[in-house]
XYZ file of C-alpha atoms in Angstrom:
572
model
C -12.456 20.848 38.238
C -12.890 24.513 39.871
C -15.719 26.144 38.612
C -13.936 29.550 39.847
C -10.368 30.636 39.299
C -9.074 32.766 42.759
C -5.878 33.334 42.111
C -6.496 34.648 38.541
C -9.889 36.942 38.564
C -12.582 37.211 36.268
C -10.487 34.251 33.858
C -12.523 31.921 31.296
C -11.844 28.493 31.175
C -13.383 28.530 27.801
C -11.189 30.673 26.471
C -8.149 28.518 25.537
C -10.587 26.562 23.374
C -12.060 29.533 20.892
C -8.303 30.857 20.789
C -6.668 28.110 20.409
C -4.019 29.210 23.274
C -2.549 26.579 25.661
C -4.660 25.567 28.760
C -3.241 27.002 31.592
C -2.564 24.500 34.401
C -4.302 25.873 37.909
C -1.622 24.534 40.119
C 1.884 26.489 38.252
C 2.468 28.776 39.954
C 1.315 32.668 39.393
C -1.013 30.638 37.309
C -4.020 28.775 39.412
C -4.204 27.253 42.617
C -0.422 28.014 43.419
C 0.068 31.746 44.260
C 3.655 33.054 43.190
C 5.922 32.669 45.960
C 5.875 35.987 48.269
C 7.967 37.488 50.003
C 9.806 36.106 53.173
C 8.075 39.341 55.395
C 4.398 39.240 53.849
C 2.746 36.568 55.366
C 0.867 34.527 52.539
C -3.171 34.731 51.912
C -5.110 31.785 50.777
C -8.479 32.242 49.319
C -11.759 29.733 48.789
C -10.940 27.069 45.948
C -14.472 26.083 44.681
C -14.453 22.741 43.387
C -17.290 20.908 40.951
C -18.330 18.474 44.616
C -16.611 20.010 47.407
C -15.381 23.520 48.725
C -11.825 24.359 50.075
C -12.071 26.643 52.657
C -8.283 28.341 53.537
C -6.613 28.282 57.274
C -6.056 30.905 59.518
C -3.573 33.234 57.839
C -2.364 34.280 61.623
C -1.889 30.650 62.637
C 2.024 29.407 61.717
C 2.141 27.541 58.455
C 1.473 23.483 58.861
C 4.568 21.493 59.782
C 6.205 19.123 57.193
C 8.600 16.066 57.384
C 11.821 16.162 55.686
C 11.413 15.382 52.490
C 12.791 11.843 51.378
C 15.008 12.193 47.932
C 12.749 11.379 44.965
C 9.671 12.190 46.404
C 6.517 11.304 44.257
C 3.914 10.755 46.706
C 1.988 12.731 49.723
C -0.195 11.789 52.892
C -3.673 13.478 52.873
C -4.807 13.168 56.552
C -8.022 14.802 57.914
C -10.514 14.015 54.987
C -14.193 13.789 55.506
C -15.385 10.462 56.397
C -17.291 10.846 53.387
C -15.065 11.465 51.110
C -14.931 9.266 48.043
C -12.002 8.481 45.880
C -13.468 10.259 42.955
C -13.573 14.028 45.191
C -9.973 13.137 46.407
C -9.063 12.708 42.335
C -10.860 15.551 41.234
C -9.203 18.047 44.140
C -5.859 16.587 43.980
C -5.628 16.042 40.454
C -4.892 19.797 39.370
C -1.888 19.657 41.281
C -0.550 17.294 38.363
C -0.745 13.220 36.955
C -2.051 10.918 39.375
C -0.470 7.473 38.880
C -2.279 5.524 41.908
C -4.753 6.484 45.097
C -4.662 4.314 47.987
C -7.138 5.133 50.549
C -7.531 3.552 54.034
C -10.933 3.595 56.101
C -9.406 5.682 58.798
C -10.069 9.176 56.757
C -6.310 9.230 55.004
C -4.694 7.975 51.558
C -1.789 8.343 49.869
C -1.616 9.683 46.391
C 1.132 9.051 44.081
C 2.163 11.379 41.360
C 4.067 11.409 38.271
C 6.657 13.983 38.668
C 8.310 14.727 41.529
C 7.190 18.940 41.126
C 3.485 18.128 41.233
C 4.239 17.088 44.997
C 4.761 20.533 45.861
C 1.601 21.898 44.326
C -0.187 18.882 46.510
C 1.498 20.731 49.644
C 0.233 24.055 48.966
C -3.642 22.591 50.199
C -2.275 21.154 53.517
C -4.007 23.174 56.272
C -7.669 23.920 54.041
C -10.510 22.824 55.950
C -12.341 20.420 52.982
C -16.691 20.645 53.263
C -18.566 18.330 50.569
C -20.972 20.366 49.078
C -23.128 22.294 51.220
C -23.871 20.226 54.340
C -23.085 20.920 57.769
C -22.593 17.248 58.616
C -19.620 16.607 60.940
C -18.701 13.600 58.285
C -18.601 15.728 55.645
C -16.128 18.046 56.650
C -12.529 18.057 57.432
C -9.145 19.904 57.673
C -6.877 18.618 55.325
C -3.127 17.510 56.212
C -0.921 17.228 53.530
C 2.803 15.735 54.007
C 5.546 14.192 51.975
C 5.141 10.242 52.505
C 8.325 8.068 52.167
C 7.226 5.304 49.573
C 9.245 1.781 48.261
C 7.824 3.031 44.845
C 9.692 6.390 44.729
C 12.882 4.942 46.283
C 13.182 1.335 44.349
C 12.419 4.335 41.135
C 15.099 6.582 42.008
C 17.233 3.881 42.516
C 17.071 2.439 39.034
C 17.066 5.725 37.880
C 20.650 6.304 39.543
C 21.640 2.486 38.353
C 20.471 3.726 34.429
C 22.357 7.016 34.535
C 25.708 5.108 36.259
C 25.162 2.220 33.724
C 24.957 4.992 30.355
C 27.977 6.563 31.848
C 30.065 3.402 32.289
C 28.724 2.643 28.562
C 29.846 6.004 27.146
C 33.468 5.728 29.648
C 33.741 2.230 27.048
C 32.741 3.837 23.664
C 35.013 6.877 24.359
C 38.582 6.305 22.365
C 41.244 5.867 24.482
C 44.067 8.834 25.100
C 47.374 8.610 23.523
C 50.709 6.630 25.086
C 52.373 9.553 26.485
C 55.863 10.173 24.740
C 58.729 10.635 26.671
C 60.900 13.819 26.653
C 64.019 13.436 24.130
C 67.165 12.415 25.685
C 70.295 11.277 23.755
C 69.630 7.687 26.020
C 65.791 7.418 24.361
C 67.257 8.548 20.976
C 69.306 5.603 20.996
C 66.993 3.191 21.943
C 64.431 4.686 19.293
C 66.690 4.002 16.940
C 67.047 0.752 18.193
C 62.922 0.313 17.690
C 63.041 1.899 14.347
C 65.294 -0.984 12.712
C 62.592 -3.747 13.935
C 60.082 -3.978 12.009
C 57.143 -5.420 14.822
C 58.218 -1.782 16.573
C 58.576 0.316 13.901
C 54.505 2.245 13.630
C 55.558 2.668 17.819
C 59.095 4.102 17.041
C 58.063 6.935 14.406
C 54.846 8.337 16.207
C 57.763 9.401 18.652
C 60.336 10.220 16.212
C 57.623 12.448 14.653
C 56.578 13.991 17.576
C 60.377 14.698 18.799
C 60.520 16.429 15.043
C 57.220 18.552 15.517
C 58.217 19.741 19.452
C 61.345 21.466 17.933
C 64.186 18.742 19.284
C 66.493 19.286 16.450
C 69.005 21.298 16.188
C 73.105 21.352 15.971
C 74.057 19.061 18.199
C 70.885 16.360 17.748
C 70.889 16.954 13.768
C 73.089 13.583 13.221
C 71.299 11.645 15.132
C 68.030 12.733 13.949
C 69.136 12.313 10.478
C 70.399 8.826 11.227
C 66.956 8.166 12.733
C 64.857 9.396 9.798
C 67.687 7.696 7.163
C 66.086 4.228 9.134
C 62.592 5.166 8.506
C 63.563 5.340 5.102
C 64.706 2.201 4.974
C 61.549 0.480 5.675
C 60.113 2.176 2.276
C 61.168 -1.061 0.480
C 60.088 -3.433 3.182
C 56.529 -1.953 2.374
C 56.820 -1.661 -1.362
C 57.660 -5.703 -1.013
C 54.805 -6.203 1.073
C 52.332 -4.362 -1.327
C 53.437 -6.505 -4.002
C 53.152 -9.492 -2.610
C 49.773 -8.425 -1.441
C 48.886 -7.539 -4.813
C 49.794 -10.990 -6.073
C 47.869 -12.872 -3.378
C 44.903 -10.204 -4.155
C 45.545 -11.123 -7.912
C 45.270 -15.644 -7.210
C 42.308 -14.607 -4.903
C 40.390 -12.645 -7.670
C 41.880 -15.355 -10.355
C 40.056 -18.348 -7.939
C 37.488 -16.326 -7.351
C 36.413 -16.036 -11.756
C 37.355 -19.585 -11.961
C 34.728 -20.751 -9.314
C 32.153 -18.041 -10.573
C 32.596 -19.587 -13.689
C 31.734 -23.204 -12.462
C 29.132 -21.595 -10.611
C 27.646 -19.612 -14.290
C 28.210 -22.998 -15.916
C 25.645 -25.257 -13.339
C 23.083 -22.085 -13.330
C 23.317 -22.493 -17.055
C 22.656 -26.605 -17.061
C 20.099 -25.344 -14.496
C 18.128 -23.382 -17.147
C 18.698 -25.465 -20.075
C 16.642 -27.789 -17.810
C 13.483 -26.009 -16.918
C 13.618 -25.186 -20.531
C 13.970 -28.461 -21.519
C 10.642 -29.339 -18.829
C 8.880 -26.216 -20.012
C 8.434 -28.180 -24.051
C 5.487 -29.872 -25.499
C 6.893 -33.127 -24.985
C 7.031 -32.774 -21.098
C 4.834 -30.199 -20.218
C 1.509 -31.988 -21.356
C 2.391 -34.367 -18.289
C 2.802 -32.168 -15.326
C -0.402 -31.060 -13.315
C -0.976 -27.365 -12.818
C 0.665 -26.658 -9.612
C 4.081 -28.529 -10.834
C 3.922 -26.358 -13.951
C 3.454 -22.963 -11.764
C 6.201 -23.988 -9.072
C 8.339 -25.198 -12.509
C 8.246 -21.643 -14.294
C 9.162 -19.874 -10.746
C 11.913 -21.879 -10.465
C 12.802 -20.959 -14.190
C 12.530 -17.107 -13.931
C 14.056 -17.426 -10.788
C 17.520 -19.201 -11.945
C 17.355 -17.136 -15.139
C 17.527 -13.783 -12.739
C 20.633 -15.504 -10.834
C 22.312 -16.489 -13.893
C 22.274 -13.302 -15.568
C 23.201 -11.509 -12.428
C 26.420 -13.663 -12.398
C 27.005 -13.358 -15.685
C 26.927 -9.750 -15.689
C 29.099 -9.810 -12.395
C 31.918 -11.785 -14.756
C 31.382 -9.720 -17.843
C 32.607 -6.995 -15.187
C 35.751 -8.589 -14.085
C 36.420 -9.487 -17.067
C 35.848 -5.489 -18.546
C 38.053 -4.712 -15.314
C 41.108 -7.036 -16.749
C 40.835 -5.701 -19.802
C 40.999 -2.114 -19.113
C 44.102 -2.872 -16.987
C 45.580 -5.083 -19.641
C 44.556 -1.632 -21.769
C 46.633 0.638 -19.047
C 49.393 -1.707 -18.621
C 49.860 -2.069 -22.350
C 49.986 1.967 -22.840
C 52.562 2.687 -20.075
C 55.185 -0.202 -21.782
C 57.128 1.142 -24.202
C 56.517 0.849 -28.676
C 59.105 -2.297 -28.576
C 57.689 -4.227 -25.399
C 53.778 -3.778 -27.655
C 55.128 -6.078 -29.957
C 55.895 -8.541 -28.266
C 52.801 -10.412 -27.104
C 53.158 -13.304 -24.726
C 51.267 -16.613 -25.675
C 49.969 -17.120 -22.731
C 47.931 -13.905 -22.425
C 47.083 -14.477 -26.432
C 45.660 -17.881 -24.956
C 44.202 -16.551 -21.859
C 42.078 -14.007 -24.129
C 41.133 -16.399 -26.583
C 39.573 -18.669 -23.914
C 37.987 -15.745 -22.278
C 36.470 -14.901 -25.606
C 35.563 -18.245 -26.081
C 33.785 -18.800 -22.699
C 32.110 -15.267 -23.256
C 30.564 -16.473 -26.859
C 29.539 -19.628 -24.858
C 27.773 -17.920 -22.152
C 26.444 -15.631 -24.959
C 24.874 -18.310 -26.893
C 23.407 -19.603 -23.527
C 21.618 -16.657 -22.945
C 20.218 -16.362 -26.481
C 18.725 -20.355 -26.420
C 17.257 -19.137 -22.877
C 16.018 -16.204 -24.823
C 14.803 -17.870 -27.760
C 12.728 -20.071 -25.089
C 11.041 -17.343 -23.004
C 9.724 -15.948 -26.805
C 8.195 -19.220 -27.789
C 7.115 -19.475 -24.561
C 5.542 -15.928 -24.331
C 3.937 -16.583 -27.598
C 2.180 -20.075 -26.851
C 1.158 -18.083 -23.678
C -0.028 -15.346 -25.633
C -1.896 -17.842 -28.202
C -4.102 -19.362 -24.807
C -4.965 -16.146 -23.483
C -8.095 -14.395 -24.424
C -8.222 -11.500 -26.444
C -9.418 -8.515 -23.735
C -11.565 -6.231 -24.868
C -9.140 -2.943 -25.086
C -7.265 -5.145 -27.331
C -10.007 -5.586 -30.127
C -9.763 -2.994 -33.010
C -13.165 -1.217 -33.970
C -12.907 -3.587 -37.399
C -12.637 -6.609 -35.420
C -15.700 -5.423 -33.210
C -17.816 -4.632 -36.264
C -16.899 -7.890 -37.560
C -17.791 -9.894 -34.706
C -21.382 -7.789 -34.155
C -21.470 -8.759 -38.029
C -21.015 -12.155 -37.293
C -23.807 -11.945 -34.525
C -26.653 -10.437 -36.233
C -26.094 -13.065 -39.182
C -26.289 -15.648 -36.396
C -29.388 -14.674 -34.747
C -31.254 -14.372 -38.583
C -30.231 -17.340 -38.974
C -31.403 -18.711 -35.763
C -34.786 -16.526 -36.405
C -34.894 -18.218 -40.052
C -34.911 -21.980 -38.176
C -37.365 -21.199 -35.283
C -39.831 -20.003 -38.065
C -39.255 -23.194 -40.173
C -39.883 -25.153 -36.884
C -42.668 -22.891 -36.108
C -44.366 -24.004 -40.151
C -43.560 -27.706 -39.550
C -45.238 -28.143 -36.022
C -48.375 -26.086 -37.429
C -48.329 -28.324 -40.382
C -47.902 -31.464 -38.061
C -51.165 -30.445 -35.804
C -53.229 -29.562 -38.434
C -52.563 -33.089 -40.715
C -52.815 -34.505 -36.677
C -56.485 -32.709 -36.620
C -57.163 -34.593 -40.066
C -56.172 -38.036 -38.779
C -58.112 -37.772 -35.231
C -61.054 -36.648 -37.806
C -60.916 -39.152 -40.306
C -59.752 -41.745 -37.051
C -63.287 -40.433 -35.828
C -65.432 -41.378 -38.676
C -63.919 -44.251 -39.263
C -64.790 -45.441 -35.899
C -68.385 -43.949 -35.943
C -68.461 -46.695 -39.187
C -66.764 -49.127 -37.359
C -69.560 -49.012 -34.371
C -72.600 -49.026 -36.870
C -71.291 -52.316 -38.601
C -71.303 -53.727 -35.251
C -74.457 -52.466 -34.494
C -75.754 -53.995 -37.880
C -73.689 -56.974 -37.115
C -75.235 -57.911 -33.680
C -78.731 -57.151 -35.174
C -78.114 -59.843 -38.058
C -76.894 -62.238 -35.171
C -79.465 -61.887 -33.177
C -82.581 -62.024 -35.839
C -80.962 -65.073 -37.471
C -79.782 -66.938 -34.124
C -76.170 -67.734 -35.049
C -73.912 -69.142 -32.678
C -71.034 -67.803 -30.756
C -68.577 -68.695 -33.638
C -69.710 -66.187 -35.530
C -69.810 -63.007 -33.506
C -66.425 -64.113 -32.663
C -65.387 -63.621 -36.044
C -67.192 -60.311 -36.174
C -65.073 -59.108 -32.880
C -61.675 -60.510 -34.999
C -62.965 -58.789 -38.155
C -63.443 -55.369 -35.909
C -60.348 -55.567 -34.225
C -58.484 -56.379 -37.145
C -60.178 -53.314 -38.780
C -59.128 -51.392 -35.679
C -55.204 -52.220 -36.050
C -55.170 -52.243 -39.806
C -56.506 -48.033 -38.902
C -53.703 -47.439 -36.587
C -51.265 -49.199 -38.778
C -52.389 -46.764 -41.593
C -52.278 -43.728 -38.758
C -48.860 -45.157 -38.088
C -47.889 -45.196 -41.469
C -49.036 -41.725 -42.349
C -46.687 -40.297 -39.355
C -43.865 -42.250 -40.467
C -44.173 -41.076 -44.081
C -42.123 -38.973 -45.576
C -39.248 -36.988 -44.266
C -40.009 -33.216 -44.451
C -36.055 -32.021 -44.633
C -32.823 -33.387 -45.074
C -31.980 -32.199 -41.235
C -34.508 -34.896 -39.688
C -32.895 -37.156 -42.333
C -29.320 -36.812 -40.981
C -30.461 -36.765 -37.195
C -32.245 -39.746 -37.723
C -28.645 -41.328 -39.167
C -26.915 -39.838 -36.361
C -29.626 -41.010 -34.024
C -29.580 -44.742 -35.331
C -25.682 -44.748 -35.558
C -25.757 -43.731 -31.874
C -28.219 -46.046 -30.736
C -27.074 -48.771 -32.621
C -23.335 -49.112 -30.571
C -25.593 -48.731 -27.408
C -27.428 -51.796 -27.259
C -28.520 -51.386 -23.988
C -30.193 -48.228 -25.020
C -29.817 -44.020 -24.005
C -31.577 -41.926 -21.754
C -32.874 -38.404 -23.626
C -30.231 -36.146 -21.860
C -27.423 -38.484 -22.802
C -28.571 -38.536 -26.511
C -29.219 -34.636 -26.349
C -25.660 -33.536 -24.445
C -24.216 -35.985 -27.499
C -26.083 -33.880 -30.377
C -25.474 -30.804 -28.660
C -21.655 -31.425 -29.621
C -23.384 -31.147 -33.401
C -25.800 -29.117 -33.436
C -25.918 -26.578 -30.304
C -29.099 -25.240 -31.400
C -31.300 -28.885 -31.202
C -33.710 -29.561 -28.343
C -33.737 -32.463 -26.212
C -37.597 -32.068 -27.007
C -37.431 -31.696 -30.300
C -35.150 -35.101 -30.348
C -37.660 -36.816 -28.738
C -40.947 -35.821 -30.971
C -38.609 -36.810 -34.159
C -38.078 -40.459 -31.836
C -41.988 -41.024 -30.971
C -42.862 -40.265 -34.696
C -40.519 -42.995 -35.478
C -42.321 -46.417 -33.678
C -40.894 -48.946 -36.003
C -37.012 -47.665 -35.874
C -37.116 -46.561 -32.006
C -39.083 -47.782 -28.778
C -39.044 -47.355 -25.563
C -38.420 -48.812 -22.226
C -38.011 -48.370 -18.824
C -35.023 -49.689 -16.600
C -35.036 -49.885 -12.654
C -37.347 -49.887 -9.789
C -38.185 -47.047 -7.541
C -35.781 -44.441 -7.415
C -33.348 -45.599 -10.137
C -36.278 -45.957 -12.625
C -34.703 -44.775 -15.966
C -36.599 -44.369 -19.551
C -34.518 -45.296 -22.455
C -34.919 -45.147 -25.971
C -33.690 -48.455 -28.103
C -32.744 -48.475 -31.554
C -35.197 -51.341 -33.000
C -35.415 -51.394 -36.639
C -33.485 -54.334 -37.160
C -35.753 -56.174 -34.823
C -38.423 -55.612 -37.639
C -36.300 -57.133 -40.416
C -35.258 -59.904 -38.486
C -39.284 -60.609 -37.798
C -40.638 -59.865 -41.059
């Protein structure tokens, strides 16, 4: 980069940025580095080029101008001889590289490289610096300093380049030489001896498009007159002759044109009548009956098939329903042109042609409006499965349903309250029985007391104070049978009273007994608002109808719950 423009004083390289003009390359010339070319008598002047790691100083201006090879045809890269021995590839980029697009630097150890550009132009700019004495920075060192040599360098890149670029241009002319048209036959002059054999060529038919380009030509270069007039009448009366050849041709044309489009409805048809069998099948898949029995991705792939075919089929049909409208409209034209007798008289065949085509029109018709029928009850089963989204609820719907909710949750609120009276009742008759349990025990103890006392004033054997322990324990069991009895008494609503049913029915057809979670995920299908807790307080109040046990060892230890009030029938 030079810090300092010579050739163009007191210029900012700054400025191109704030102004938004184009950069101006150093090395064009009148413009940087490259002076304009003067004239042949003034002998030219080369300043100092300051660069960002090195300094340029100019040659002699009295000495002759440095010699240069002849330059080789497609020229792209240059010696540089005379560098500095210490002279890095980075200062040879950033001096050379002004002078245009460096595509490679290859530098040897004996102070030279060559430097390969991208355009063949920028080689001259590279030149313009032969002859500059080169000094890195501001040291005097004999290594870091040298007189530049610049020369045109004969390269395998630029020739094996300009080579293919002479092969691409001959190549794109030998392909535009092919895709020109070729010129015109040329046509001989007119001579009674070519008017005869013309005429000859315009009564054969395989010669005939050769024989009137001539005969036309002869006609528009002025060739007839007095004398020719016969002949050239004779001539065009043979061109004229070929007018019914062609007419013949164009009808039979038109009747091969007419079988081809005839095959061509008859296999469309076959082709409308599969698609058709097609449908009625996925339609037939798509029911109740078979639908239920296909997994999800054979219904998906089932209903692409379906839309699919549907598409096809009424793209063909509406591709018939054309030709059809076509052969009509002609039938229309045809029938206009004949004359008020000839519409009279209608042939059976086209009577029986029509009534088929009307006939295979209502089938197709009636096709299309099963297939119809189908995608609507399909739609609407669809339509029943989907949720309703919330843009389509109405503001009544939405009222009702926050209706619905706040009844719910009073309800819910109404239950937990009820729940909440019943366990307070429960802990405070609990509080009565551990009370009473209490003093009953407290009587219990001073009996026994009393008891041993007896025993031991009047000396009675062991017999008796083992009928004292009996009478105390059976004291002790008749108390928790009573306790037992008070917290199976009495029901306190009709809701215990049905789970209990449910509870017993459930129990009863598992004889190998349920864990809780199994019971509760069962009553939860009832009642989503019961507790798996709440199912098992109800269960230990309950000793008599429901025990419990425990299944396994170690890990697979599981604690069931036994329905076992037949058990106490059976004892009793």
């Amino acid at each position: 980069i030079f810090t300092d423009s010579i050739c163009v004083p007191g210029f900012d390289p700054g400025l191109s940025m704030m102004t938004g003009i184009t950069p101006i390359n150093p090395m064009i010339p009148g413009m940087g580095l490259v002076p304009p070319p003067p004239p042949t008598d003034v002998p030219v002047v080369k300043e100092i080029i300051h660069c960002k790691s090195c300094t340029l100083f100019p040659p002699n201006p009295n000495l002759p101008p440095p010699s240069t090879r002849e330059r080789p045809p497609g020229c792209k890269t240059v010696f540089v001889g005379g560098l500095p021995e210490n002279a890095t590839e980075e200062i040879i980029q950033e001096v050379f590289e002004q002078c245009g697009d460096i595509t490679a630097i290859r530098k040897s150890k004996k102070n030279f490289c060559h430097i390969r550009f991208a355009e063949e132009f920028m080689v001259d700019k590279a030149i313009y610096l032969s002859g500059y004495r080169m000094r890195l920075g501001s040291s005097t060192d004999k290594k870091d300093s040298g007189r530049l040599h610049v020369d045109f360098a004969q390269a395998r890149d630029d020739f094996y380049e300009l080579v293919e670029g002479i092969e691409q241009r001959h190549r794109r002319k030998m392909e535009e030489d092919r895709l020109r048209p070729p010129s015109p036959p040329a046509i001989m002059h007119y001579s009674e001896h070519e008017a005869t054999l013309l005429a000859e060529k315009l009564k054969d038919d395989s010669k005939f498009s050769e024989a009137i380009t001539v005969l036309l030509t002869w006609i528009e270069r002025g060739e007839v007159n007095r004398r020719s007039a016969n002949q050239f009448y004779s001539m065009v009366q043979s061109a004229n002759s070929h007018v019914r050849r062609l007419m013949n041709e164009k009808a039979t044309h038109e009747q091969e044109m007419e079988q081809a489009k005839e095959s061509f409805k008859n296999a469309l048809t076959g082709i409308l009548t599969q698609f058709e069998q097609i449908v009625a099948v996925f339609n037939a898949s798509t029911r109740q009956k078979a639908w239920d029995h296909f997994s999800k991705a054979q219904r998906k792939n089932i209903d692409i098939w379906r839309k699919h075919s549907e598409e096809l089929r009424n793209a063909h049909s509406e591709q018939l329903m054309g030709i059809r409208r076509e052969e009509e409209m002609e039938m229309s034209d045809d029938d206009s042109g004949d004359n008020p007798s000839k519409k009279l008289r209608v042939d059976e065949s086209a009577l029986t042609a029509q009534a088929y085509a009307l006939k295979e029109e209502n089938d197709s018709l009636r096709w299309q409006l099963d297939a119809y029928r189908n995608e609507v009850e399909l739609l609407k089963q669809e339509k029943g499965q989907l949720f309703r989204t919330e843009e389509s609820l109405t503001k009544d719907q939405q009222l009702q349903f926050l209706q619905q909710t706040m009844q719910g949750m009073q309800q819910q609120l109404l239950s937990i309250q009820e729940e909440l009276n019943n366990k307070k009742s429960e802990l405070e008759q609990a509080k009565e029985e551990q009370t009473h349990t209490q003093a009953r025990l407290k009587v219990l103890q001073e009996q026994l007391k009393s008891a041993k006392e007896l025993a031991e004033i009047n000396d009675h054997d062991e017999s008796q104070a083992n009928e004292i322990n009996v009478l105390t324990v059976a004291l002790v069991n008749q108390e928790r049978e009573k306790n037992s009895e008070k917290r199976s008494q009495g029901l306190k609503s009709e809701k215990e009273a049905l789970l209990i049913g449910i509870i017993s029915t459930f129990l009863h057809v598992h004889p190998f007994g349920a864990n809780i979670e199994y019971l509760w995920s069962y009553m939860q299908q009832l009642d989503s608002r019961i507790s798996a807790n709440e199912i098992e307080m109800l269960l230990m109040r309950l000793p008599r109808m429901f025990k419990q046990e425990f299944t396994g060892v170690g890990a697979t230890l599981e604690k069931r719950w036994k329905f076992c009030a037949f058990e106490g029938i059976k004892t009793t």
